[in-house]
mmCIF file with all atom_site columns, C-alpha atoms and ligand atoms in Angstrom:
data_model
loop_
_atom_site.group_PDB
_atom_site.id
_atom_site.type_symbol
_atom_site.label_atom_id
_atom_site.label_alt_id
_atom_site.label_comp_id
_atom_site.label_asym_id
_atom_site.label_entity_id
_atom_site.label_seq_id
_atom_site.pdbx_PDB_ins_code
_atom_site.Cartn_x
_atom_site.Cartn_y
_atom_site.Cartn_z
_atom_site.occupancy
_atom_site.B_iso_or_equiv
_atom_site.pdbx_formal_charge
_atom_site.auth_seq_id
_atom_site.auth_comp_id
_atom_site.auth_asym_id
_atom_site.auth_atom_id
_atom_site.pdbx_PDB_model_num
ATOM   1   C CA . MET M 1 1   ? 12.348  -2.874 6.850   1.00 0.00 ? 228 MET M CA 1
ATOM   2   C CA . LYS M 1 2   ? 10.253  -0.776 9.222   1.00 0.00 ? 229 LYS M CA 1
ATOM   3   C CA . PRO M 1 3   ? 6.547   -0.763 8.310   1.00 0.00 ? 230 PRO M CA 1
ATOM   4   C CA . ILE M 1 4   ? 4.883   2.435  7.125   1.00 0.00 ? 231 ILE M CA 1
ATOM   5   C CA . LYS M 1 5   ? 2.834   3.659  10.070  1.00 0.00 ? 232 LYS M CA 1
ATOM   6   C CA . LEU M 1 6   ? -0.726  4.906  9.699   1.00 0.00 ? 233 LEU M CA 1
ATOM   7   C CA . ALA M 1 7   ? -3.020  6.781  12.036  1.00 0.00 ? 234 ALA M CA 1
ATOM   8   C CA . LEU M 1 8   ? -6.726  6.656  11.175  1.00 0.00 ? 235 LEU M CA 1
ATOM   9   C CA . PHE M 1 9   ? -8.889  9.613  12.210  1.00 0.00 ? 236 PHE M CA 1
ATOM   10  C CA . ALA M 1 10  ? -12.615 8.794  12.307  1.00 0.00 ? 237 ALA M CA 1
ATOM   11  C CA . SER M 1 11  ? -15.641 10.324 14.024  1.00 0.00 ? 238 SER M CA 1
ATOM   12  C CA . GLY M 1 12  ? -18.466 8.032  13.065  1.00 0.00 ? 239 GLY M CA 1
ATOM   13  C CA . THR M 1 13  ? -19.481 4.594  11.931  1.00 0.00 ? 240 THR M CA 1
ATOM   14  C CA . GLY M 1 14  ? -15.990 3.913  10.711  1.00 0.00 ? 241 GLY M CA 1
ATOM   15  C CA . SER M 1 15  ? -16.909 1.392  8.043   1.00 0.00 ? 242 SER M CA 1
ATOM   16  C CA . ASN M 1 16  ? -14.034 2.667  5.900   1.00 0.00 ? 243 ASN M CA 1
ATOM   17  C CA . ALA M 1 17  ? -11.626 2.704  8.840   1.00 0.00 ? 244 ALA M CA 1
ATOM   18  C CA . GLU M 1 18  ? -12.607 -0.887 9.671   1.00 0.00 ? 245 GLU M CA 1
ATOM   19  C CA . ILE M 1 19  ? -11.962 -2.025 6.099   1.00 0.00 ? 246 ILE M CA 1
ATOM   20  C CA . ILE M 1 20  ? -8.572  -0.282 6.114   1.00 0.00 ? 247 ILE M CA 1
ATOM   21  C CA . ILE M 1 21  ? -7.616  -2.001 9.390   1.00 0.00 ? 248 ILE M CA 1
ATOM   22  C CA . ARG M 1 22  ? -8.612  -5.411 8.005   1.00 0.00 ? 249 ARG M CA 1
ATOM   23  C CA . TYR M 1 23  ? -6.960  -4.741 4.627   1.00 0.00 ? 250 TYR M CA 1
ATOM   24  C CA . PHE M 1 24  ? -3.549  -4.060 6.169   1.00 0.00 ? 251 PHE M CA 1
ATOM   25  C CA . ALA M 1 25  ? -3.814  -6.554 9.043   1.00 0.00 ? 252 ALA M CA 1
ATOM   26  C CA . ASN M 1 26  ? -1.673  -9.156 7.297   1.00 0.00 ? 253 ASN M CA 1
ATOM   27  C CA . ASN M 1 27  ? 0.589   -6.776 5.414   1.00 0.00 ? 254 ASN M CA 1
ATOM   28  C CA . PRO M 1 28  ? 3.982   -6.499 7.143   1.00 0.00 ? 255 PRO M CA 1
ATOM   29  C CA . SER M 1 29  ? 4.777   -3.310 5.164   1.00 0.00 ? 256 SER M CA 1
ATOM   30  C CA . VAL M 1 30  ? 1.979   -1.257 6.726   1.00 0.00 ? 257 VAL M CA 1
ATOM   31  C CA . GLU M 1 31  ? 0.908   -0.891 10.341  1.00 0.00 ? 258 GLU M CA 1
ATOM   32  C CA . VAL M 1 32  ? -2.258  0.827  11.529  1.00 0.00 ? 259 VAL M CA 1
ATOM   33  C CA . VAL M 1 33  ? -0.912  2.186  14.794  1.00 0.00 ? 260 VAL M CA 1
ATOM   34  C CA . PHE M 1 34  ? -3.950  3.869  16.286  1.00 0.00 ? 261 PHE M CA 1
ATOM   35  C CA . VAL M 1 35  ? -7.384  5.290  15.623  1.00 0.00 ? 262 VAL M CA 1
ATOM   36  C CA . LEU M 1 36  ? -8.160  8.804  16.786  1.00 0.00 ? 263 LEU M CA 1
ATOM   37  C CA . SER M 1 37  ? -11.780 9.659  17.436  1.00 0.00 ? 264 SER M CA 1
ATOM   38  C CA . ASN M 1 38  ? -13.292 12.824 18.831  1.00 0.00 ? 265 ASN M CA 1
ATOM   39  C CA . LYS M 1 39  ? -16.409 10.875 19.893  1.00 0.00 ? 266 LYS M CA 1
ATOM   40  C CA . GLU M 1 40  ? -16.158 8.284  22.631  1.00 0.00 ? 267 GLU M CA 1
ATOM   41  C CA . GLU M 1 41  ? -19.495 6.699  21.657  1.00 0.00 ? 268 GLU M CA 1
ATOM   42  C CA . ALA M 1 42  ? -18.677 6.482  17.924  1.00 0.00 ? 269 ALA M CA 1
ATOM   43  C CA . PRO M 1 43  ? -19.024 2.900  16.615  1.00 0.00 ? 270 PRO M CA 1
ATOM   44  C CA . ILE M 1 44  ? -15.452 3.031  15.268  1.00 0.00 ? 271 ILE M CA 1
ATOM   45  C CA . VAL M 1 45  ? -14.141 3.101  18.854  1.00 0.00 ? 272 VAL M CA 1
ATOM   46  C CA . SER M 1 46  ? -15.497 -0.351 19.733  1.00 0.00 ? 273 SER M CA 1
ATOM   47  C CA . LYS M 1 47  ? -14.737 -1.698 16.243  1.00 0.00 ? 274 LYS M CA 1
ATOM   48  C CA . ALA M 1 48  ? -11.074 -0.680 16.466  1.00 0.00 ? 275 ALA M CA 1
ATOM   49  C CA . ASN M 1 49  ? -10.809 -2.040 20.010  1.00 0.00 ? 276 ASN M CA 1
ATOM   50  C CA . SER M 1 50  ? -12.212 -5.380 18.925  1.00 0.00 ? 277 SER M CA 1
ATOM   51  C CA . LEU M 1 51  ? -9.758  -5.505 16.018  1.00 0.00 ? 278 LEU M CA 1
ATOM   52  C CA . GLY M 1 52  ? -6.882  -4.956 18.452  1.00 0.00 ? 279 GLY M CA 1
ATOM   53  C CA . VAL M 1 53  ? -6.025  -1.427 17.286  1.00 0.00 ? 280 VAL M CA 1
ATOM   54  C CA . SER M 1 54  ? -5.443  1.112  20.015  1.00 0.00 ? 281 SER M CA 1
ATOM   55  C CA . VAL M 1 55  ? -7.867  4.030  20.182  1.00 0.00 ? 282 VAL M CA 1
ATOM   56  C CA . THR M 1 56  ? -7.234  7.560  21.350  1.00 0.00 ? 283 THR M CA 1
ATOM   57  C CA . VAL M 1 57  ? -10.372 9.499  22.177  1.00 0.00 ? 284 VAL M CA 1
ATOM   58  C CA . CYS M 1 58  ? -9.799  13.229 22.152  1.00 0.00 ? 285 CYS M CA 1
ATOM   59  C CA . THR M 1 59  ? -11.875 16.298 22.815  1.00 0.00 ? 286 THR M CA 1
ATOM   60  C CA . ASN M 1 60  ? -12.856 18.760 20.085  1.00 0.00 ? 287 ASN M CA 1
ATOM   61  C CA . LYS M 1 61  ? -10.587 21.271 21.813  1.00 0.00 ? 288 LYS M CA 1
ATOM   62  C CA . GLU M 1 62  ? -7.654  18.897 21.438  1.00 0.00 ? 289 GLU M CA 1
ATOM   63  C CA . VAL M 1 63  ? -8.394  18.479 17.714  1.00 0.00 ? 290 VAL M CA 1
ATOM   64  C CA . GLU M 1 64  ? -8.065  22.247 17.334  1.00 0.00 ? 291 GLU M CA 1
ATOM   65  C CA . ASP M 1 65  ? -4.735  22.144 19.142  1.00 0.00 ? 292 ASP M CA 1
ATOM   66  C CA . ALA M 1 66  ? -2.092  21.423 16.501  1.00 0.00 ? 293 ALA M CA 1
ATOM   67  C CA . SER M 1 67  ? 0.629   20.782 19.076  1.00 0.00 ? 294 SER M CA 1
ATOM   68  C CA . PHE M 1 68  ? -1.461  18.018 20.682  1.00 0.00 ? 295 PHE M CA 1
ATOM   69  C CA . LEU M 1 69  ? -1.913  16.282 17.312  1.00 0.00 ? 296 LEU M CA 1
ATOM   70  C CA . VAL M 1 70  ? 1.677   16.831 16.167  1.00 0.00 ? 297 VAL M CA 1
ATOM   71  C CA . HIS M 1 71  ? 2.998   15.454 19.445  1.00 0.00 ? 298 HIS M CA 1
ATOM   72  C CA . LEU M 1 72  ? 0.613   12.476 19.324  1.00 0.00 ? 299 LEU M CA 1
ATOM   73  C CA . CYS M 1 73  ? 1.587   11.530 15.760  1.00 0.00 ? 300 CYS M CA 1
ATOM   74  C CA . ASP M 1 74  ? 5.275   12.286 16.295  1.00 0.00 ? 301 ASP M CA 1
ATOM   75  C CA . SER M 1 75  ? 5.495   10.202 19.443  1.00 0.00 ? 302 SER M CA 1
ATOM   76  C CA . LYS M 1 76  ? 4.082   7.213  17.543  1.00 0.00 ? 303 LYS M CA 1
ATOM   77  C CA . GLU M 1 77  ? 6.272   7.848  14.471  1.00 0.00 ? 304 GLU M CA 1
ATOM   78  C CA . ILE M 1 78  ? 3.267   8.169  12.172  1.00 0.00 ? 305 ILE M CA 1
ATOM   79  C CA . ASP M 1 79  ? 4.077   8.404  8.463   1.00 0.00 ? 306 ASP M CA 1
ATOM   80  C CA . TYR M 1 80  ? 0.559   8.954  7.092   1.00 0.00 ? 307 TYR M CA 1
ATOM   81  C CA . ILE M 1 81  ? -2.704  10.153 8.603   1.00 0.00 ? 308 ILE M CA 1
ATOM   82  C CA . ILE M 1 82  ? -5.855  8.785  6.983   1.00 0.00 ? 309 ILE M CA 1
ATOM   83  C CA . LEU M 1 83  ? -9.094  10.714 7.422   1.00 0.00 ? 310 LEU M CA 1
ATOM   84  C CA . ALA M 1 84  ? -11.944 8.219  7.227   1.00 0.00 ? 311 ALA M CA 1
ATOM   85  C CA . GLY M 1 85  ? -15.036 10.219 8.065   1.00 0.00 ? 312 GLY M CA 1
ATOM   86  C CA . PHE M 1 86  ? -13.360 12.644 10.449  1.00 0.00 ? 313 PHE M CA 1
ATOM   87  C CA . LEU M 1 87  ? -15.686 15.585 10.820  1.00 0.00 ? 314 LEU M CA 1
ATOM   88  C CA . ARG M 1 88  ? -13.382 18.177 12.358  1.00 0.00 ? 315 ARG M CA 1
ATOM   89  C CA . LYS M 1 89  ? -11.128 20.653 10.598  1.00 0.00 ? 316 LYS M CA 1
ATOM   90  C CA . ILE M 1 90  ? -7.486  19.597 10.679  1.00 0.00 ? 317 ILE M CA 1
ATOM   91  C CA . PRO M 1 91  ? -5.291  22.425 12.037  1.00 0.00 ? 318 PRO M CA 1
ATOM   92  C CA . ASN M 1 92  ? -3.081  24.075 9.408   1.00 0.00 ? 319 ASN M CA 1
ATOM   93  C CA . THR M 1 93  ? 0.061   23.450 11.458  1.00 0.00 ? 320 THR M CA 1
ATOM   94  C CA . LEU M 1 94  ? -0.538  19.691 11.318  1.00 0.00 ? 321 LEU M CA 1
ATOM   95  C CA . ILE M 1 95  ? -1.128  19.952 7.550   1.00 0.00 ? 322 ILE M CA 1
ATOM   96  C CA . ALA M 1 96  ? 2.167   21.832 7.213   1.00 0.00 ? 323 ALA M CA 1
ATOM   97  C CA . VAL M 1 97  ? 4.065   19.205 9.227   1.00 0.00 ? 324 VAL M CA 1
ATOM   98  C CA . TYR M 1 98  ? 2.389   16.362 7.318   1.00 0.00 ? 325 TYR M CA 1
ATOM   99  C CA . THR M 1 99  ? 2.375   17.912 3.833   1.00 0.00 ? 326 THR M CA 1
ATOM   100 C CA . GLU M 1 100 ? 1.038   15.322 1.384   1.00 0.00 ? 327 GLU M CA 1
ATOM   101 C CA . LYS M 1 101 ? 0.951   12.821 4.213   1.00 0.00 ? 328 LYS M CA 1
ATOM   102 C CA . ILE M 1 102 ? -2.701  13.310 5.189   1.00 0.00 ? 329 ILE M CA 1
ATOM   103 C CA . ILE M 1 103 ? -5.157  11.478 2.934   1.00 0.00 ? 330 ILE M CA 1
ATOM   104 C CA . ASN M 1 104 ? -8.904  12.136 2.910   1.00 0.00 ? 331 ASN M CA 1
ATOM   105 C CA . ILE M 1 105 ? -11.825 10.514 1.163   1.00 0.00 ? 332 ILE M CA 1
ATOM   106 C CA . HIS M 1 106 ? -14.584 12.772 -0.123  1.00 0.00 ? 333 HIS M CA 1
ATOM   107 C CA . PRO M 1 107 ? -17.934 11.427 -1.368  1.00 0.00 ? 334 PRO M CA 1
ATOM   108 C CA . SER M 1 108 ? -18.079 13.327 -4.675  1.00 0.00 ? 335 SER M CA 1
ATOM   109 C CA . LEU M 1 109 ? -16.100 13.876 -7.852  1.00 0.00 ? 336 LEU M CA 1
ATOM   110 C CA . LEU M 1 110 ? -14.108 16.906 -6.732  1.00 0.00 ? 337 LEU M CA 1
ATOM   111 C CA . PRO M 1 111 ? -13.941 19.776 -7.493  1.00 0.00 ? 338 PRO M CA 1
ATOM   112 C CA . LYS M 1 112 ? -17.696 19.308 -7.733  1.00 0.00 ? 339 LYS M CA 1
ATOM   113 C CA . TYR M 1 113 ? -19.567 19.327 -4.433  1.00 0.00 ? 340 TYR M CA 1
ATOM   114 C CA . GLY M 1 114 ? -16.569 20.052 -2.228  1.00 0.00 ? 341 GLY M CA 1
ATOM   115 C CA . GLY M 1 115 ? -15.766 22.825 0.210   1.00 0.00 ? 342 GLY M CA 1
ATOM   116 C CA . ALA M 1 116 ? -17.128 24.009 3.530   1.00 0.00 ? 343 ALA M CA 1
ATOM   117 C CA . GLY M 1 117 ? -20.499 22.486 4.431   1.00 0.00 ? 344 GLY M CA 1
ATOM   118 C CA . MET M 1 118 ? -20.214 19.790 1.766   1.00 0.00 ? 345 MET M CA 1
ATOM   119 C CA . TYR M 1 119 ? -20.134 16.566 3.724   1.00 0.00 ? 346 TYR M CA 1
ATOM   120 C CA . GLY M 1 120 ? -22.292 13.494 4.233   1.00 0.00 ? 347 GLY M CA 1
ATOM   121 C CA . LYS M 1 121 ? -25.860 13.791 2.981   1.00 0.00 ? 348 LYS M CA 1
ATOM   122 C CA . TYR M 1 122 ? -25.404 17.441 1.949   1.00 0.00 ? 349 TYR M CA 1
ATOM   123 C CA . VAL M 1 123 ? -23.174 16.264 -0.881  1.00 0.00 ? 350 VAL M CA 1
ATOM   124 C CA . HIS M 1 124 ? -25.676 13.694 -2.173  1.00 0.00 ? 351 HIS M CA 1
ATOM   125 C CA . GLU M 1 125 ? -28.543 16.172 -1.769  1.00 0.00 ? 352 GLU M CA 1
ATOM   126 C CA . ALA M 1 126 ? -26.701 18.647 -4.011  1.00 0.00 ? 353 ALA M CA 1
ATOM   127 C CA . VAL M 1 127 ? -25.855 15.936 -6.555  1.00 0.00 ? 354 VAL M CA 1
ATOM   128 C CA . LEU M 1 128 ? -29.507 14.899 -6.689  1.00 0.00 ? 355 LEU M CA 1
ATOM   129 C CA . ALA M 1 129 ? -30.758 18.484 -7.000  1.00 0.00 ? 356 ALA M CA 1
ATOM   130 C CA . ALA M 1 130 ? -28.377 19.101 -9.909  1.00 0.00 ? 357 ALA M CA 1
ATOM   131 C CA . LYS M 1 131 ? -29.722 15.982 -11.695 1.00 0.00 ? 358 LYS M CA 1
ATOM   132 C CA . GLU M 1 132 ? -26.204 14.660 -12.205 1.00 0.00 ? 359 GLU M CA 1
ATOM   133 C CA . HIS M 1 133 ? -25.830 11.543 -14.326 1.00 0.00 ? 360 HIS M CA 1
ATOM   134 C CA . GLU M 1 134 ? -22.929 10.314 -12.264 1.00 0.00 ? 361 GLU M CA 1
ATOM   135 C CA . THR M 1 135 ? -21.257 10.821 -8.925  1.00 0.00 ? 362 THR M CA 1
ATOM   136 C CA . GLY M 1 136 ? -18.309 9.204  -7.214  1.00 0.00 ? 363 GLY M CA 1
ATOM   137 C CA . ILE M 1 137 ? -15.481 9.516  -4.736  1.00 0.00 ? 364 ILE M CA 1
ATOM   138 C CA . SER M 1 138 ? -12.234 11.427 -4.542  1.00 0.00 ? 365 SER M CA 1
ATOM   139 C CA . ILE M 1 139 ? -9.243  10.254 -2.556  1.00 0.00 ? 366 ILE M CA 1
ATOM   140 C CA . HIS M 1 140 ? -6.953  13.237 -2.082  1.00 0.00 ? 367 HIS M CA 1
ATOM   141 C CA . TYR M 1 141 ? -4.261  14.836 0.001   1.00 0.00 ? 368 TYR M CA 1
ATOM   142 C CA . VAL M 1 142 ? -5.380  17.374 2.555   1.00 0.00 ? 369 VAL M CA 1
ATOM   143 C CA . SER M 1 143 ? -4.305  20.960 2.037   1.00 0.00 ? 370 SER M CA 1
ATOM   144 C CA . GLU M 1 144 ? -5.233  24.108 3.939   1.00 0.00 ? 371 GLU M CA 1
ATOM   145 C CA . GLU M 1 145 ? -8.279  24.781 1.813   1.00 0.00 ? 372 GLU M CA 1
ATOM   146 C CA . PHE M 1 146 ? -11.175 22.310 2.189   1.00 0.00 ? 373 PHE M CA 1
ATOM   147 C CA . ASP M 1 147 ? -11.252 19.487 -0.391  1.00 0.00 ? 374 ASP M CA 1
ATOM   148 C CA . SER M 1 148 ? -8.701  21.052 -2.712  1.00 0.00 ? 375 SER M CA 1
ATOM   149 C CA . GLY M 1 149 ? -5.479  19.116 -2.122  1.00 0.00 ? 376 GLY M CA 1
ATOM   150 C CA . ARG M 1 150 ? -3.903  17.019 -4.864  1.00 0.00 ? 377 ARG M CA 1
ATOM   151 C CA . ILE M 1 151 ? -6.193  14.225 -6.044  1.00 0.00 ? 378 ILE M CA 1
ATOM   152 C CA . ILE M 1 152 ? -4.754  10.729 -5.829  1.00 0.00 ? 379 ILE M CA 1
ATOM   153 C CA . ALA M 1 153 ? -7.635  8.861  -7.461  1.00 0.00 ? 380 ALA M CA 1
ATOM   154 C CA . GLN M 1 154 ? -11.302 9.250  -8.378  1.00 0.00 ? 381 GLN M CA 1
ATOM   155 C CA . TYR M 1 155 ? -13.914 6.591  -9.076  1.00 0.00 ? 382 TYR M CA 1
ATOM   156 C CA . SER M 1 156 ? -17.352 7.215  -10.514 1.00 0.00 ? 383 SER M CA 1
ATOM   157 C CA . VAL M 1 157 ? -20.714 5.497  -10.605 1.00 0.00 ? 384 VAL M CA 1
ATOM   158 C CA . PRO M 1 158 ? -23.668 6.191  -12.925 1.00 0.00 ? 385 PRO M CA 1
ATOM   159 C CA . LEU M 1 159 ? -26.886 7.614  -11.481 1.00 0.00 ? 386 LEU M CA 1
ATOM   160 C CA . LEU M 1 160 ? -30.338 6.632  -12.698 1.00 0.00 ? 387 LEU M CA 1
ATOM   161 C CA . SER M 1 161 ? -33.360 8.899  -12.965 1.00 0.00 ? 388 SER M CA 1
ATOM   162 C CA . ASN M 1 162 ? -34.998 7.477  -9.837  1.00 0.00 ? 389 ASN M CA 1
ATOM   163 C CA . GLU M 1 163 ? -32.174 7.898  -7.334  1.00 0.00 ? 390 GLU M CA 1
ATOM   164 C CA . THR M 1 164 ? -32.778 9.175  -3.807  1.00 0.00 ? 391 THR M CA 1
ATOM   165 C CA . ILE M 1 165 ? -30.260 10.589 -1.344  1.00 0.00 ? 392 ILE M CA 1
ATOM   166 C CA . GLU M 1 166 ? -30.158 7.155  0.286   1.00 0.00 ? 393 GLU M CA 1
ATOM   167 C CA . THR M 1 167 ? -29.502 5.208  -2.925  1.00 0.00 ? 394 THR M CA 1
ATOM   168 C CA . ILE M 1 168 ? -26.776 7.660  -3.934  1.00 0.00 ? 395 ILE M CA 1
ATOM   169 C CA . GLN M 1 169 ? -25.230 7.354  -0.483  1.00 0.00 ? 396 GLN M CA 1
ATOM   170 C CA . GLU M 1 170 ? -25.279 3.583  -0.752  1.00 0.00 ? 397 GLU M CA 1
ATOM   171 C CA . LYS M 1 171 ? -23.608 3.598  -4.185  1.00 0.00 ? 398 LYS M CA 1
ATOM   172 C CA . VAL M 1 172 ? -20.931 5.999  -2.989  1.00 0.00 ? 399 VAL M CA 1
ATOM   173 C CA . HIS M 1 173 ? -20.283 3.979  0.163   1.00 0.00 ? 400 HIS M CA 1
ATOM   174 C CA . GLN M 1 174 ? -19.796 0.861  -1.942  1.00 0.00 ? 401 GLN M CA 1
ATOM   175 C CA . LEU M 1 175 ? -17.234 2.661  -4.083  1.00 0.00 ? 402 LEU M CA 1
ATOM   176 C CA . GLU M 1 176 ? -15.439 3.827  -0.944  1.00 0.00 ? 403 GLU M CA 1
ATOM   177 C CA . HIS M 1 177 ? -15.341 0.337  0.511   1.00 0.00 ? 404 HIS M CA 1
ATOM   178 C CA . GLU M 1 178 ? -13.976 -1.094 -2.711  1.00 0.00 ? 405 GLU M CA 1
ATOM   179 C CA . HIS M 1 179 ? -11.326 1.510  -3.480  1.00 0.00 ? 406 HIS M CA 1
ATOM   180 C CA . PHE M 1 180 ? -10.099 3.405  -0.410  1.00 0.00 ? 407 PHE M CA 1
ATOM   181 C CA . ALA M 1 181 ? -7.751  0.809  1.095   1.00 0.00 ? 408 ALA M CA 1
ATOM   182 C CA . PRO M 1 182 ? -6.184  -0.388 -2.198  1.00 0.00 ? 409 PRO M CA 1
ATOM   183 C CA . THR M 1 183 ? -5.677  3.227  -3.312  1.00 0.00 ? 410 THR M CA 1
ATOM   184 C CA . ILE M 1 184 ? -3.882  4.019  -0.049  1.00 0.00 ? 411 ILE M CA 1
ATOM   185 C CA . ALA M 1 185 ? -1.740  0.910  -0.519  1.00 0.00 ? 412 ALA M CA 1
ATOM   186 C CA . ARG M 1 186 ? -0.774  1.864  -4.083  1.00 0.00 ? 413 ARG M CA 1
ATOM   187 C CA . GLU M 1 187 ? 0.024   5.431  -3.056  1.00 0.00 ? 414 GLU M CA 1
ATOM   188 C CA . ILE M 1 188 ? 2.125   4.795  0.046   1.00 0.00 ? 415 ILE M CA 1
ATOM   189 C CA . LEU M 1 189 ? 3.817   1.625  -1.161  1.00 0.00 ? 416 LEU M CA 1
ATOM   190 C CA . ASP M 1 190 ? 4.582   3.073  -4.595  1.00 0.00 ? 417 ASP M CA 1
ATOM   191 C CA . MET M 1 191 ? 2.834   0.125  -6.265  1.00 0.00 ? 418 MET M CA 1
HETATM 192 C C1 . LIG O 2 .   ? -17.636 8.532  4.006   1.00 0.00 ? 513 LIG O C1 1
HETATM 193 O O1 . LIG O 2 .   ? -18.752 8.613  3.208   1.00 0.00 ? 513 LIG O O1 1
HETATM 194 C C2 . LIG O 2 .   ? -16.582 9.504  3.542   1.00 0.00 ? 513 LIG O C2 1
HETATM 195 O O2 . LIG O 2 .   ? -16.713 9.872  2.222   1.00 0.00 ? 513 LIG O O2 1
HETATM 196 C C3 . LIG O 2 .   ? -16.775 10.696 4.403   1.00 0.00 ? 513 LIG O C3 1
HETATM 197 O O3 . LIG O 2 .   ? -17.246 10.204 5.621   1.00 0.00 ? 513 LIG O O3 1
HETATM 198 C C4 . LIG O 2 .   ? -17.923 8.973  5.425   1.00 0.00 ? 513 LIG O C4 1
HETATM 199 C C5 . LIG O 2 .   ? -17.456 7.996  6.435   1.00 0.00 ? 513 LIG O C5 1
HETATM 200 O O4 . LIG O 2 .   ? -18.185 6.811  6.421   1.00 0.00 ? 513 LIG O O4 1
HETATM 201 N N1 . LIG O 2 .   ? -15.561 11.471 4.473   1.00 0.00 ? 513 LIG O N1 1
HETATM 202 P P1 . LIG O 2 .   ? -17.814 5.632  7.415   1.00 0.00 ? 513 LIG O P1 1
HETATM 203 O O5 . LIG O 2 .   ? -17.810 6.195  8.821   1.00 0.00 ? 513 LIG O O5 1
HETATM 204 O O6 . LIG O 2 .   ? -16.455 5.122  7.029   1.00 0.00 ? 513 LIG O O6 1
HETATM 205 O O7 . LIG O 2 .   ? -18.886 4.616  7.218   1.00 0.00 ? 513 LIG O O7 1
#
């Protein structure tokens, strides 16, 4: 059987992307075909290279160009696109071609703290300001509207009264590292 082919889109540190690459490395049913990054100097570029996964560095203009992305993913027979800290808007045409085939991870319990401008520390800042007793992660399909595609899975973590943005970020990152790759596996392999 042909493996299910993944493309990972990542702009930053890529700790999640790295875990996903390692998680599927010995699984013959899933192949991480390439990493796309819009930042040449992003740590994920050297990480992916050292793990033997090919990297495509693109410009921000190319990311806005749906035909570039559709052609890239089509030519490599990509089945699923995984957004692991990719900080650019995905063009609607790509979302239409890959309906329920683009999976994102968001660092809050959607629909809370989602939408335009809600990314990275801004999310944790808002969670802290609202004195939430818990936060978490949402793994969801990408639809045209920010952070509102069908939710695949959510995981939560309790918050104490003395949290800071940094401690919340750390807790959320741990949840991401634990759950993102296995959730993708369950979803795409129908486990
Ligand atoms: C994660 O916190 C994720 O929720 C968000 O971007 C961050 C990426 O972190 N979408 P890393 O680059 O995988 O460390």
